[in-house]
Short mmCIF file of C-alpha atoms in Angstrom, two decimals:
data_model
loop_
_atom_site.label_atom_id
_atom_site.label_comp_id
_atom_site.label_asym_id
_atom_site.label_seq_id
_atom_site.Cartn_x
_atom_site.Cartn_y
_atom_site.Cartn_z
CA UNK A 1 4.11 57.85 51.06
CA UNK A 2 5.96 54.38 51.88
CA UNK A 3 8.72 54.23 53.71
CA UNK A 4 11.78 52.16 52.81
CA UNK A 5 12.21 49.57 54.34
CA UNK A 6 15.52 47.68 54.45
CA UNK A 7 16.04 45.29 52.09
CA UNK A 8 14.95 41.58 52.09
CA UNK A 9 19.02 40.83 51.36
CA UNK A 10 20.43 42.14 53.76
CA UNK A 11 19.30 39.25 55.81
CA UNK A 12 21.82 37.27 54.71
CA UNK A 13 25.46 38.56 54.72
CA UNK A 14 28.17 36.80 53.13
CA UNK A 15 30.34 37.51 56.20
CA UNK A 16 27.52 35.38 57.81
CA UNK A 17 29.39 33.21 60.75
CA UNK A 18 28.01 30.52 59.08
CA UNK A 19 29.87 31.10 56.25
CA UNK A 20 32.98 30.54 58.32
CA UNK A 21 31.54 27.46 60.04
CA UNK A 22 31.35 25.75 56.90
CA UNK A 23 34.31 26.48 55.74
CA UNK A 24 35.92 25.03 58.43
CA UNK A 25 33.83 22.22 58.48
CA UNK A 26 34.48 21.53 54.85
CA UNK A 27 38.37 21.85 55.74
CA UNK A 28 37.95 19.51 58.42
CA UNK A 29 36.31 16.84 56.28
CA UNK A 30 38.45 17.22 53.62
CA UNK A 31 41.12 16.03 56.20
CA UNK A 32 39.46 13.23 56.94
CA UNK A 33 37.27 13.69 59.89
CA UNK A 34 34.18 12.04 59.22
CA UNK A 35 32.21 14.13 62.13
CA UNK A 36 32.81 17.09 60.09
CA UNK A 37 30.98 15.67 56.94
CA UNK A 38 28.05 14.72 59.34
CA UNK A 39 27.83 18.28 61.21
CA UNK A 40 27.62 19.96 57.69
CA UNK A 41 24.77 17.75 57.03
CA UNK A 42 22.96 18.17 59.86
CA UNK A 43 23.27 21.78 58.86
CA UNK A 44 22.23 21.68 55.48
CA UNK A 45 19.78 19.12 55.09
CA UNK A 46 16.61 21.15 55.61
CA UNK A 47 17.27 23.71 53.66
CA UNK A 48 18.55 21.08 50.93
CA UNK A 49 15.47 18.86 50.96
CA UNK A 50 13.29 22.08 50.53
CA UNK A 51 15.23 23.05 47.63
CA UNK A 52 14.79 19.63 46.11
CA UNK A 53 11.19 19.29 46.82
CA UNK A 54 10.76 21.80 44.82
CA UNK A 55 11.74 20.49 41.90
CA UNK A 56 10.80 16.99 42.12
CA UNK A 57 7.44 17.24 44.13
CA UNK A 58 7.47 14.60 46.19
CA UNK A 59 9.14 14.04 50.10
CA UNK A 60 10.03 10.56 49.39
CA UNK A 61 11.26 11.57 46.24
CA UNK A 62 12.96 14.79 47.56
CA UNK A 63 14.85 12.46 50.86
CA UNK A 64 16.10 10.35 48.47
CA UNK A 65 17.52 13.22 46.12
CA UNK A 66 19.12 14.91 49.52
CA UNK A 67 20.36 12.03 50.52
CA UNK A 68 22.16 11.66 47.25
CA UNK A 69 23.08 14.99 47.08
CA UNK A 70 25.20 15.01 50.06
CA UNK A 71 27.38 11.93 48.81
CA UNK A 72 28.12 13.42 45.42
CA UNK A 73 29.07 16.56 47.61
CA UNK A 74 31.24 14.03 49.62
CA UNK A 75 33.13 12.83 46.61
CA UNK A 76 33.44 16.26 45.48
CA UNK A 77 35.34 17.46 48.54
CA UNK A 78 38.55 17.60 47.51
CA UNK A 79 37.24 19.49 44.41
CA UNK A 80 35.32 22.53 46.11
CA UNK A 81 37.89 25.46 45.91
CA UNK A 82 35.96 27.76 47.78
CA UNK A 83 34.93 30.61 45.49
CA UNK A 84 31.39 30.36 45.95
CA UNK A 85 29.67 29.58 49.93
CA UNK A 86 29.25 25.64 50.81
CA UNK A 87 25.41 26.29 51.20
CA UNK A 88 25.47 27.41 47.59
CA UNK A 89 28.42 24.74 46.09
CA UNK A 90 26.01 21.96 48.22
CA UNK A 91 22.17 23.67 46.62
CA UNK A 92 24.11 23.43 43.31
CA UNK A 93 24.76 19.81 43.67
CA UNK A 94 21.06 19.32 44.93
CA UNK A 95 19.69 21.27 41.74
CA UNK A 96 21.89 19.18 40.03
CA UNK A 97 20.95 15.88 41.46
CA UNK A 98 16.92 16.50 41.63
CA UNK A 99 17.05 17.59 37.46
CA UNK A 100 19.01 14.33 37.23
CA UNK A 101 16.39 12.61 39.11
CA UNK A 102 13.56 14.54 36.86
CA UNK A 103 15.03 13.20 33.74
CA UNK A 104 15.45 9.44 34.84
CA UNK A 105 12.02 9.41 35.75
CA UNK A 106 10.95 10.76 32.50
CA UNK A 107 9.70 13.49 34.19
CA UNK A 108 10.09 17.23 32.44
CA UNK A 109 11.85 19.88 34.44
CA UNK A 110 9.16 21.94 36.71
CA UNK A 111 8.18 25.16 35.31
CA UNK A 112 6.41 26.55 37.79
CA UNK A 113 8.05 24.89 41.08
CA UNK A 114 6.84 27.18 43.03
CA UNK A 115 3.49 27.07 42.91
CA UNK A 116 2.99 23.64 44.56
CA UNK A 117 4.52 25.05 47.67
CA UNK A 118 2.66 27.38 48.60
CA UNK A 119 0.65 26.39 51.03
CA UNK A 120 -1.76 27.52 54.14
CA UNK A 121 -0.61 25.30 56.53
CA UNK A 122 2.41 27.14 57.43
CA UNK A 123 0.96 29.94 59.25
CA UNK A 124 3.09 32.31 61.55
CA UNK A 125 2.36 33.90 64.34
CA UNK A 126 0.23 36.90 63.33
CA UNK A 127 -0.10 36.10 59.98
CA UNK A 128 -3.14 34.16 59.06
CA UNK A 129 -3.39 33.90 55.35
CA UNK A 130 -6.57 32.70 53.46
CA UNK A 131 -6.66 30.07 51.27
CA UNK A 132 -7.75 31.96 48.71
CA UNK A 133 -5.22 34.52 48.93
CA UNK A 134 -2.52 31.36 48.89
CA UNK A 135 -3.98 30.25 45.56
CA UNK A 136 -4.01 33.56 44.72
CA UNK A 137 -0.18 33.93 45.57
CA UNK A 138 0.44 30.38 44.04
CA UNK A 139 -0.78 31.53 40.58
CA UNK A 140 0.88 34.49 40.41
CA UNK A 141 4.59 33.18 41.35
CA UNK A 142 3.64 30.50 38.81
CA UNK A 143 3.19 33.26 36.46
CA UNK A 144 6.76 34.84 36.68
CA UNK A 145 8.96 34.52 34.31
CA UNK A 146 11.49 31.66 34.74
CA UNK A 147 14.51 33.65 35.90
CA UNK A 148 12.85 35.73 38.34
CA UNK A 149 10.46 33.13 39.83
CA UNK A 150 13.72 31.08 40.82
CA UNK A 151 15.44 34.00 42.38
CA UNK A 152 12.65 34.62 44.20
CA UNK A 153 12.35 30.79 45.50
CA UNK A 154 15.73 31.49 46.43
CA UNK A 155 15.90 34.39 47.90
CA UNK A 156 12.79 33.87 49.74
CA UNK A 157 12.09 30.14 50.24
CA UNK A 158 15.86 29.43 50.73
CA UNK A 159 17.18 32.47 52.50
CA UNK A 160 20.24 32.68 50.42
CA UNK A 161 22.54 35.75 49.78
CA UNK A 162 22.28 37.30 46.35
CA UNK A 163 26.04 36.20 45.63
CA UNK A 164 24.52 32.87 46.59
CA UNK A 165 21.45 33.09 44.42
CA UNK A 166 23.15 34.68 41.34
CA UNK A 167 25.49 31.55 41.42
CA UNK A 168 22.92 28.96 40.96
CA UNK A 169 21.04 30.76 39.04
CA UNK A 170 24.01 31.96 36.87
CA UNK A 171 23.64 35.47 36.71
CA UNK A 172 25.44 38.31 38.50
CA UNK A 173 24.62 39.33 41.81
CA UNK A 174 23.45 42.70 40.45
CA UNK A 175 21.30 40.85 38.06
CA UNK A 176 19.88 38.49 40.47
CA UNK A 177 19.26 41.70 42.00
CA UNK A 178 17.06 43.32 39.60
CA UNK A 179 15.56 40.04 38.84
CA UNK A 180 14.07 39.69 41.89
CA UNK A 181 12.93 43.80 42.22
CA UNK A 182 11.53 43.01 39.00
CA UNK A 183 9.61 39.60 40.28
CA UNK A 184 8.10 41.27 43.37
CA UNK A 185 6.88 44.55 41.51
CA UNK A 186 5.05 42.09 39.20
CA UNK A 187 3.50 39.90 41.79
CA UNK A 188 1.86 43.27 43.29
CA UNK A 189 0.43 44.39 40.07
CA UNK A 190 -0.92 40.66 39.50
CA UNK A 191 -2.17 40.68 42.93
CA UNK A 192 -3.51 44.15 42.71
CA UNK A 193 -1.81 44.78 46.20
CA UNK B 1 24.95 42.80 57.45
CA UNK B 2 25.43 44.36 54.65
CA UNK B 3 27.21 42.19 52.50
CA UNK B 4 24.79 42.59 49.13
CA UNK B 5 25.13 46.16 49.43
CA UNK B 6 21.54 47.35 48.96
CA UNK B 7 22.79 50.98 49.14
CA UNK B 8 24.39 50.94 45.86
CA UNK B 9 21.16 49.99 44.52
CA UNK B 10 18.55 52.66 45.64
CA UNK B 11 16.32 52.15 42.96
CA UNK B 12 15.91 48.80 44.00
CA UNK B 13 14.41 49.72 47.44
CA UNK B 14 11.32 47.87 48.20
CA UNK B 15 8.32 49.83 50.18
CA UNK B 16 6.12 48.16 52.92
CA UNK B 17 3.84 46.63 50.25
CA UNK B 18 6.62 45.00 48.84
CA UNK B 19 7.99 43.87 52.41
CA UNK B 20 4.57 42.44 52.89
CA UNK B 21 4.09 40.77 50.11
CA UNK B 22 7.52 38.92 50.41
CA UNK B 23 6.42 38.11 53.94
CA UNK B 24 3.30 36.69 52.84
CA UNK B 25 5.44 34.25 50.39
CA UNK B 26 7.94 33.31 53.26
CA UNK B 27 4.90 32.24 55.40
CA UNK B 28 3.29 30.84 52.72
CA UNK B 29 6.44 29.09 51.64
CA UNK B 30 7.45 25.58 52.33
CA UNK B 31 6.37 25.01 55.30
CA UNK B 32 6.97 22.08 58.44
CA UNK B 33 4.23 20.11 57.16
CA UNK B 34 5.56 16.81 55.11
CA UNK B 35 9.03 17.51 56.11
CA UNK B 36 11.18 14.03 56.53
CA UNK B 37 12.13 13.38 59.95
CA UNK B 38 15.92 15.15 60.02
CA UNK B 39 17.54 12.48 62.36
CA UNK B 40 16.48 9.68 60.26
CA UNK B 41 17.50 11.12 56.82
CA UNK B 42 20.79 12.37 58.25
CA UNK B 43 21.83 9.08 59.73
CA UNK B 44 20.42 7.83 56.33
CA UNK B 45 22.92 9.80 54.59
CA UNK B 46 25.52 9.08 57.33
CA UNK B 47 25.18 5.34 56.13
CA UNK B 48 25.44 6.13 52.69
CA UNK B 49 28.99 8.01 52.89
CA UNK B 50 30.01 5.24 55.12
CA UNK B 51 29.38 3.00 52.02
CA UNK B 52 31.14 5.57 49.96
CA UNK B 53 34.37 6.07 52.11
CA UNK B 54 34.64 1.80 51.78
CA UNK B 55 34.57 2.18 48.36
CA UNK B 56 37.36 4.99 48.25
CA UNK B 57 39.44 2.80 50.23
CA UNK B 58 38.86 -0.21 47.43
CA UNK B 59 39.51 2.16 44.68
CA UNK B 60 42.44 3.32 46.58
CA UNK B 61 43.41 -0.22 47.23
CA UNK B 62 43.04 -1.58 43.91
CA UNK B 63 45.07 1.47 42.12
CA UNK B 64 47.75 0.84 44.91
CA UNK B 65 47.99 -3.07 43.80
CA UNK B 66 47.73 -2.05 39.65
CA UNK B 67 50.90 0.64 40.42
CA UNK B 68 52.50 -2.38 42.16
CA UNK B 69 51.68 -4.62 39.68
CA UNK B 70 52.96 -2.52 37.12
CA UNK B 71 56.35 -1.80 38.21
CA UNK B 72 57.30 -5.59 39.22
CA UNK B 73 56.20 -6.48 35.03
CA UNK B 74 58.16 -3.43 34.16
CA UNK B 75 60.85 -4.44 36.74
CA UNK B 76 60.62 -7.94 35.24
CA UNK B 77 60.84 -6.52 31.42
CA UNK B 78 63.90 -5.04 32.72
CA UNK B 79 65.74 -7.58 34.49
CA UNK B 80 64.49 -10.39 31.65
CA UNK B 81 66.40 -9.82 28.71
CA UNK B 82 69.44 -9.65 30.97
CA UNK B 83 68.80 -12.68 32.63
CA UNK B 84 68.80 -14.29 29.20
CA UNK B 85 71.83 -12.85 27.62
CA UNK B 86 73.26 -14.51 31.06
CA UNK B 87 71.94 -17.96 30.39
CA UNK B 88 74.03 -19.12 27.70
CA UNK B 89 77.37 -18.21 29.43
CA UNK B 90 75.62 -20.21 32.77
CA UNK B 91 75.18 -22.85 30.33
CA UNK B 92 78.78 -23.17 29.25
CA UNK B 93 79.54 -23.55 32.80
CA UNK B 94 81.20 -26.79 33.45
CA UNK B 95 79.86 -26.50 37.41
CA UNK B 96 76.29 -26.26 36.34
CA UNK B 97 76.73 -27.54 32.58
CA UNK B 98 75.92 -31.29 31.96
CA UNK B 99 79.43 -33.27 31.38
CA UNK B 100 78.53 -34.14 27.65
CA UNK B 101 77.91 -30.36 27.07
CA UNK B 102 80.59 -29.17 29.02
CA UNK B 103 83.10 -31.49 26.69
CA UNK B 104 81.95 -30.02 23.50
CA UNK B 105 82.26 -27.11 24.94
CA UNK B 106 85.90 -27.65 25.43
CA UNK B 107 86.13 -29.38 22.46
CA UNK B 108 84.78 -26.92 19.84
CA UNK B 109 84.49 -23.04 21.11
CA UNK B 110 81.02 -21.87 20.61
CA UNK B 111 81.63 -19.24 18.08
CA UNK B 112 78.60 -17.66 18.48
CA UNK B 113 79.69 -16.98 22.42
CA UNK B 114 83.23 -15.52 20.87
CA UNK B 115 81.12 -12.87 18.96
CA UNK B 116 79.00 -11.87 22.05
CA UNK B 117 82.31 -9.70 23.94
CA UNK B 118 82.91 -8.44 20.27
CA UNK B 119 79.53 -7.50 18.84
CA UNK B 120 77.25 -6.38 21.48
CA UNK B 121 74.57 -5.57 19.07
CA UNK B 122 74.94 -8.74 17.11
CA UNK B 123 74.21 -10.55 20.34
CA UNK B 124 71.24 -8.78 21.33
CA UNK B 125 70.20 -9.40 17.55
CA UNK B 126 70.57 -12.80 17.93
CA UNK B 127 68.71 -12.66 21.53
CA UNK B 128 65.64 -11.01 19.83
CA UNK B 129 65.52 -13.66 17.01
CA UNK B 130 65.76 -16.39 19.19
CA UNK B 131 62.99 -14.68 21.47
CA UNK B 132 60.74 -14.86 17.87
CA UNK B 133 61.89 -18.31 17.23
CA UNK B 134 59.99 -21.48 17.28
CA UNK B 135 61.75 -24.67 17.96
CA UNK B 136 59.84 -26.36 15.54
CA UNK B 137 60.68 -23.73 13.05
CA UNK B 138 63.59 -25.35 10.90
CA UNK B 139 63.73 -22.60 8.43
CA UNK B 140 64.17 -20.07 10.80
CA UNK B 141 66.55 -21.83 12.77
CA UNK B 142 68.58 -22.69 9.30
CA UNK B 143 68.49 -18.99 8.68
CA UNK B 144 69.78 -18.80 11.91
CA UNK B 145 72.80 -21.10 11.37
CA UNK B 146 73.95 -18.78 8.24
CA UNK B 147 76.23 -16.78 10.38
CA UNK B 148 77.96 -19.69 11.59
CA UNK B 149 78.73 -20.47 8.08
CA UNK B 150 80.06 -17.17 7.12
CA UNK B 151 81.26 -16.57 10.70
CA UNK B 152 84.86 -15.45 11.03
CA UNK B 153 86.36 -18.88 12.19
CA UNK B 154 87.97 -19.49 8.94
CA UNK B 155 88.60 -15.87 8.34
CA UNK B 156 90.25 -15.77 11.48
CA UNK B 157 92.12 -18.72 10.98
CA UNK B 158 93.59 -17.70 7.98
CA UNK B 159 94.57 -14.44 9.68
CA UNK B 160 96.52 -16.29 12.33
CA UNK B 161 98.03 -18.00 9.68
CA UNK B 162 99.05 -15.21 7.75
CA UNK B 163 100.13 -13.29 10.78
CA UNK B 164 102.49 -15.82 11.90
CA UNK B 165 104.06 -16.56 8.43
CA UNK B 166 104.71 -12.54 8.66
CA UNK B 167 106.28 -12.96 12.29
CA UNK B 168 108.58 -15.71 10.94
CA UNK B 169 109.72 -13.65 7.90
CA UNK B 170 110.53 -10.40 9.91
CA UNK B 171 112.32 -12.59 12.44
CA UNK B 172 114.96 -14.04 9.77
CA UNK B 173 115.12 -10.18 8.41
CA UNK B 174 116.06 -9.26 11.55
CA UNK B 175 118.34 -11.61 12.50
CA UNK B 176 120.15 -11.02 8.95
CA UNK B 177 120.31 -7.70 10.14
CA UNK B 178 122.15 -8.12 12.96
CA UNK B 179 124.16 -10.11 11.32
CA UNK B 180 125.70 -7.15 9.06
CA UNK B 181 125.74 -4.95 12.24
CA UNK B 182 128.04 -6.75 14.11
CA UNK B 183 129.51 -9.74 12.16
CA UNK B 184 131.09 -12.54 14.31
CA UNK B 185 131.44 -10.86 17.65
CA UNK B 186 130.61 -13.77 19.94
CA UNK B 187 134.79 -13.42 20.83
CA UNK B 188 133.62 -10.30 23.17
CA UNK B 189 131.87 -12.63 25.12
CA UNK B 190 135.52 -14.20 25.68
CA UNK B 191 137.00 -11.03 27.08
CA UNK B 192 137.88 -10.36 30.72
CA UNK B 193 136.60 -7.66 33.08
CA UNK B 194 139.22 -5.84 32.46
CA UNK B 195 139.81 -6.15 28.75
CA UNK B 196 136.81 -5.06 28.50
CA UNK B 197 137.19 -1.47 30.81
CA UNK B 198 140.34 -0.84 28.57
CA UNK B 199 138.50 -1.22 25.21
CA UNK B 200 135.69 1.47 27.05
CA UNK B 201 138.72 3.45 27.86
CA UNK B 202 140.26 3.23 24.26
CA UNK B 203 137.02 3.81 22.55
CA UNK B 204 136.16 7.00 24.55
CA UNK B 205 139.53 8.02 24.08
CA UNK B 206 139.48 7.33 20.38
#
């Protein structure tokens, strides 16, 4: 019989320090000091570009969309009122941005942004998957259903709460909840695992 | 850390298949391959909210100058009409007035000045018309020059003239009056000091 382990979200906490370091960053900024602005970039920025390169495919592309990202998210300082985490006000703004971007280009919205991301370069230590098990993994997140393959990107690509994933996804946390339970039962059965 | 509560949710609990499967996808996941390099796209976006705190500061510049701007022409809309209600009586000055002006101005009383103290409204009637006026307009300006004709100088005149007739025929009434009152009595202007104590004295006695 399996044991349980603990749950992928309790990884992130929303009393995460971080949480508080943003906060006060974002007070900062909104105050005027530019430093602020550039330390909560320097935070966010990888985690932003790999959000947007998921949706628009491209690093150039995906810079670009960051890069405007983070000025809309300037302008909208005095705006943010707190209720939901910076990380997930600034992914928000990203998502925002790199649909934007989709549609100027004349591009449709990805369906299955997930699948071009999963690759076999990005091996860690002790794990050493096959590229045939990475197509295999690509094709079946590709699969999902819209809802649950983007909490699952979230979740697992982004590292974000489920209070953080249920607000860009705009569901409850409970739901993103059993949206993602639901996702990873149906990978296994498509991957026979 | 356990902020999503995963304990309220038991059914949710996700075996060691599950944990490896999600492990699989976060090694799997995007990965360090094609990433950007970080310092260059953060001083990138450093440069671009350097260009977007200038242009706050126009923005803020420009609505700072339109506020200004709009309360010296609403200051001005203010202190305008005044300034020209003042103008005629600066004109009438003989100080400032030319000496031609300033004659018939002594000569013949501009009426239409005499109604401004009296009719407030009038004047500022008069203001507004002559604000809608063209010079070259002579209709309007002879429709203008109606009140002048039916203005109260003759009326008034003839009031003055009436009024004074009336003051002259109460003053004979009166002095007929006093007549009957006390009929030729300049004599007790004649009488002494103490002629006068000892008619008191015989009146008050009487």
């Amino acid at each position: 019989m399996d044991s349980v382990l603990p749950l992928p979200w309790t990884l992130v906490s929303e009393d995460d320090p971080a949480t508080d370091v943003d906060s006060a960053l974002v007070a900062r900024a909104r105050r005027g000091e530019r430093g602020a602005f550039d330390d909560l970039v320097r935070r966010h920025q990888r985690g932003l570009w790999r959000l947007v390169r998921r949706y628009v495919r491209n690093d150039a592309d995906a810079a670009d969309v960051t890069q405007q990202a983070f000025v809309r998210a300037f302008r909208a300082l005095e705006r943010f009122r707190g209720e939901a985490s910076v990380r997930s006000w600034l992914y928000r703004i990203g998502i925002n941005v790199a649909l934007n971007h989709l549609r100027d280009r004349g591009r449709e919205v990805p369906s299955d942004t997930a699948g071009d991301e999963l690759t076999v370069e990005a091996v860690a230590p002790g794990v050493m998957l096959s590229a045939e098990r990475a197509r295999s993994l690509r094709a079946a997140v590709a699969e999902l259903p819209p809802k649950q393959r983007q909490v699952l990107e979230l979740r697992v690509f982004d590292d974000l709460s489920f209070r953080e994933v249920a607000a860009l996804a705009d569901c409850t946390e409970n739901a993103a909840k059993v949206s993602f339970h639901y996702a990873v039962k149906r990978l296994r059965e498509v991957l026979g695992s | 850390m356990t902020g999503d509560h995963d304990d309220d949710h038991p059914e949710l609990a996700l075996d060691d298949a599950d944990a490896r499967l999600i492990a699989e996808l976060r090694e799997a996941g995007p990965a360090a391959a094609g990433e950007p390099d970080w310092g260059a796209l953060s001083a990138g976006i450093g440069q671009a909210i350097d260009g977007e705190v200038r242009r706050q500061r126009r923005r803020r510049a420009l609505a700072f100058g339109g506020v200004v701007l709009a309360a010296a022409a609403v200051a001005a809309l203010l202190v305008w009409p005044a300034s020209r209600r003042a103008a005629p009586e600066t004109a009438r000055d003989p100080s400032t007035a030319p000496p031609a002006q300033a004659t018939d101005a002594a000569v013949a009383p501009d009426p239409i000045a005499e109604t401004h103290e009296a009719h407030p409204a009038l004047d500022r009637g008069v203001d507004d018309l002559l604000d809608g006026l063209d010079d070259s307009d002579a209709e309007a300006m002879a429709a203008l020059a109606v009140p002048d004709d039916l203005g109260g100088i003759t009326l008034d005149d003839e009031l003055i003239d009436e009024a004074a007739a009336l003051d002259g025929a109460l003053g004979e009434q009166a002095d007929a009056l006093e007549d009957r009152l006390l009929p030729d009595g300049a004599w007790i202007d004649d009488l002494s000091d103490d002629d006068l104590e000892r008619a008191v004295e015989l009146l008050e006695a009487g």
